Amino acid sequence: QVQLVESGGGLVQAGGSLRLSCAASGSTGRVNYMTWYRQPLGKQRDIVAALAPYGTTNYADSVKGRFTISGDFAEKTLYLQMNSLKPEDTAVYYCKLEIYTSPHRRDDYWGQGIQVTVSS
């Protein structure tokens, strides 16, 4: 059973920084993509940043220049460095790993979510 555990969230003042971590266990499959999402209270879940196997990254416009995604595909770990945080970054953050469960099948696995609150 694949499990993703997130850590590093919490309360921070505007302008501060946090580093989220996500670690997967229980899988021997190869990781394809690793992604961070966030969901503000009462709103939909949206993508924040994505990391492809060869190092390609993509960011939501709202976090470009402030957030940095990184990870280790072999170790199945994912990170999100968040700098210059704003109150509008307040949300529950989720990591998602796309893992090959067989040679021709990929499944998505989600973390439990972790709260990030930025005070003004």
Tab-separated table of C-alpha atoms in Angstrom:
chain	number	residue	atom	x	y	z
A	1	GLN	CA	0.000	0.000	0.000
A	2	VAL	CA	1.473	3.314	-1.098
A	3	GLN	CA	1.416	6.079	1.489
A	4	LEU	CA	2.462	9.710	1.124
A	5	VAL	CA	3.247	11.672	4.261
A	6	GLU	CA	3.558	15.436	4.201
A	7	SER	CA	5.269	17.654	6.737
A	8	GLY	CA	6.488	21.200	7.209
A	9	GLY	CA	3.266	23.184	7.227
A	10	GLY	CA	2.154	25.623	9.869
A	11	LEU	CA	1.542	29.277	10.657
A	12	VAL	CA	3.856	31.966	9.358
A	13	GLN	CA	3.724	35.730	8.982
A	14	ALA	CA	3.494	37.349	5.581
A	15	GLY	CA	6.922	37.555	4.006
A	16	GLY	CA	8.113	34.438	5.784
A	17	SER	CA	9.129	31.047	4.474
A	18	LEU	CA	8.136	27.416	4.871
A	19	ARG	CA	9.427	24.194	3.346
A	20	LEU	CA	6.991	21.382	2.701
A	21	SER	CA	8.147	17.789	2.401
A	22	CYS	CA	6.416	14.712	1.024
A	23	ALA	CA	7.741	11.184	1.396
A	24	ALA	CA	6.313	8.061	-0.190
A	25	SER	CA	6.540	4.551	1.165
A	26	GLY	CA	5.214	1.151	0.229
A	27	SER	CA	5.958	1.348	-3.494
A	28	THR	CA	8.668	-0.114	-5.676
A	29	GLY	CA	7.318	1.450	-8.856
A	30	ARG	CA	9.036	4.198	-10.788
A	31	VAL	CA	7.801	7.744	-10.230
A	32	ASN	CA	6.689	9.632	-13.304
A	33	TYR	CA	5.575	13.097	-12.184
A	34	MET	CA	5.517	14.775	-8.774
A	35	THR	CA	3.147	17.646	-8.113
A	36	TRP	CA	2.020	20.024	-5.375
A	37	TYR	CA	-1.578	21.230	-5.225
A	38	ARG	CA	-3.358	23.526	-2.820
A	39	GLN	CA	-6.948	24.070	-1.812
A	40	PRO	CA	-8.049	27.217	0.009
A	41	LEU	CA	-11.063	26.836	2.268
A	42	GLY	CA	-14.224	26.681	0.193
A	43	LYS	CA	-12.393	26.720	-3.118
A	44	GLN	CA	-11.237	24.165	-5.644
A	45	ARG	CA	-7.926	22.339	-5.550
A	46	ASP	CA	-5.429	23.827	-7.984
A	47	ILE	CA	-1.950	22.920	-9.097
A	48	VAL	CA	0.905	24.893	-7.556
A	49	ALA	CA	4.023	23.320	-9.053
A	50	ALA	CA	5.060	20.212	-10.943
A	51	LEU	CA	8.330	18.341	-11.379
A	52	ALA	CA	9.027	16.067	-14.348
A	53	PRO	CA	11.562	13.217	-14.387
A	54	TYR	CA	14.257	15.134	-16.276
A	55	GLY	CA	14.058	18.181	-14.049
A	56	THR	CA	11.506	20.214	-15.931
A	57	THR	CA	9.429	22.346	-13.599
A	58	ASN	CA	6.188	24.244	-13.990
A	59	TYR	CA	4.608	26.752	-11.636
A	60	ALA	CA	1.302	28.493	-11.249
A	61	ASP	CA	1.655	32.154	-12.175
A	62	SER	CA	0.729	33.173	-8.636
A	63	VAL	CA	3.810	31.479	-7.134
A	64	LYS	CA	6.456	31.991	-9.823
A	65	GLY	CA	9.613	33.493	-8.389
A	66	ARG	CA	8.569	32.686	-4.816
A	67	PHE	CA	8.162	28.900	-4.679
A	68	THR	CA	10.650	26.224	-5.739
A	69	ILE	CA	9.788	22.578	-6.290
A	70	SER	CA	12.439	19.880	-5.976
A	71	GLY	CA	12.584	16.186	-5.356
A	72	ASP	CA	14.334	12.856	-5.653
A	73	PHE	CA	12.629	10.427	-8.006
A	74	ALA	CA	14.598	7.429	-6.778
A	75	GLU	CA	13.854	8.170	-3.121
A	76	LYS	CA	10.264	9.229	-3.898
A	77	THR	CA	10.561	12.466	-1.948
A	78	LEU	CA	9.201	15.854	-2.910
A	79	TYR	CA	9.773	19.332	-1.526
A	80	LEU	CA	8.288	22.780	-1.907
A	81	GLN	CA	10.284	25.764	-0.718
A	82	MET	CA	7.914	28.672	-0.213
A	83	ASN	CA	9.381	32.146	0.216
A	84	SER	CA	7.822	35.597	0.444
A	85	LEU	CA	4.582	34.024	1.570
A	86	LYS	CA	1.358	35.998	1.241
A	87	PRO	CA	-1.977	35.628	3.036
A	88	GLU	CA	-3.475	34.383	-0.231
A	89	ASP	CA	-1.123	31.383	-0.062
A	90	THR	CA	-3.161	30.112	2.880
A	91	ALA	CA	-4.522	26.683	1.960
A	92	VAL	CA	-4.267	22.977	2.521
A	93	TYR	CA	-1.343	21.728	0.430
A	94	TYR	CA	-1.322	18.267	-1.117
A	95	CYS	CA	1.446	16.318	-2.811
A	96	LYS	CA	0.679	13.906	-5.612
A	97	LEU	CA	2.961	11.297	-7.106
A	98	GLU	CA	2.236	9.504	-10.358
A	99	ILE	CA	3.737	6.040	-9.976
A	100	TYR	CA	4.050	3.142	-12.386
A	101	THR	CA	2.281	0.198	-10.762
A	102	SER	CA	2.933	-2.004	-13.795
A	103	PRO	CA	4.902	-1.462	-17.048
A	104	HIS	CA	1.934	0.175	-18.756
A	105	ARG	CA	-0.098	1.558	-15.880
A	106	ARG	CA	0.362	4.722	-13.847
A	107	ASP	CA	-1.645	5.547	-10.741
A	108	ASP	CA	-1.932	8.770	-8.777
A	109	TYR	CA	-1.260	8.797	-5.052
A	110	TRP	CA	-2.110	11.726	-2.797
A	111	GLY	CA	-0.839	12.915	0.525
A	112	GLN	CA	-3.232	13.614	3.381
A	113	GLY	CA	-2.872	17.356	3.041
A	114	ILE	CA	-1.130	19.834	5.291
A	115	GLN	CA	-2.299	23.256	6.406
A	116	VAL	CA	-0.320	26.376	5.565
A	117	THR	CA	-1.594	29.592	7.126
A	118	VAL	CA	-0.054	32.977	6.343
A	119	SER	CA	-1.039	35.835	8.624
A	120	SER	CA	-1.017	39.451	7.520
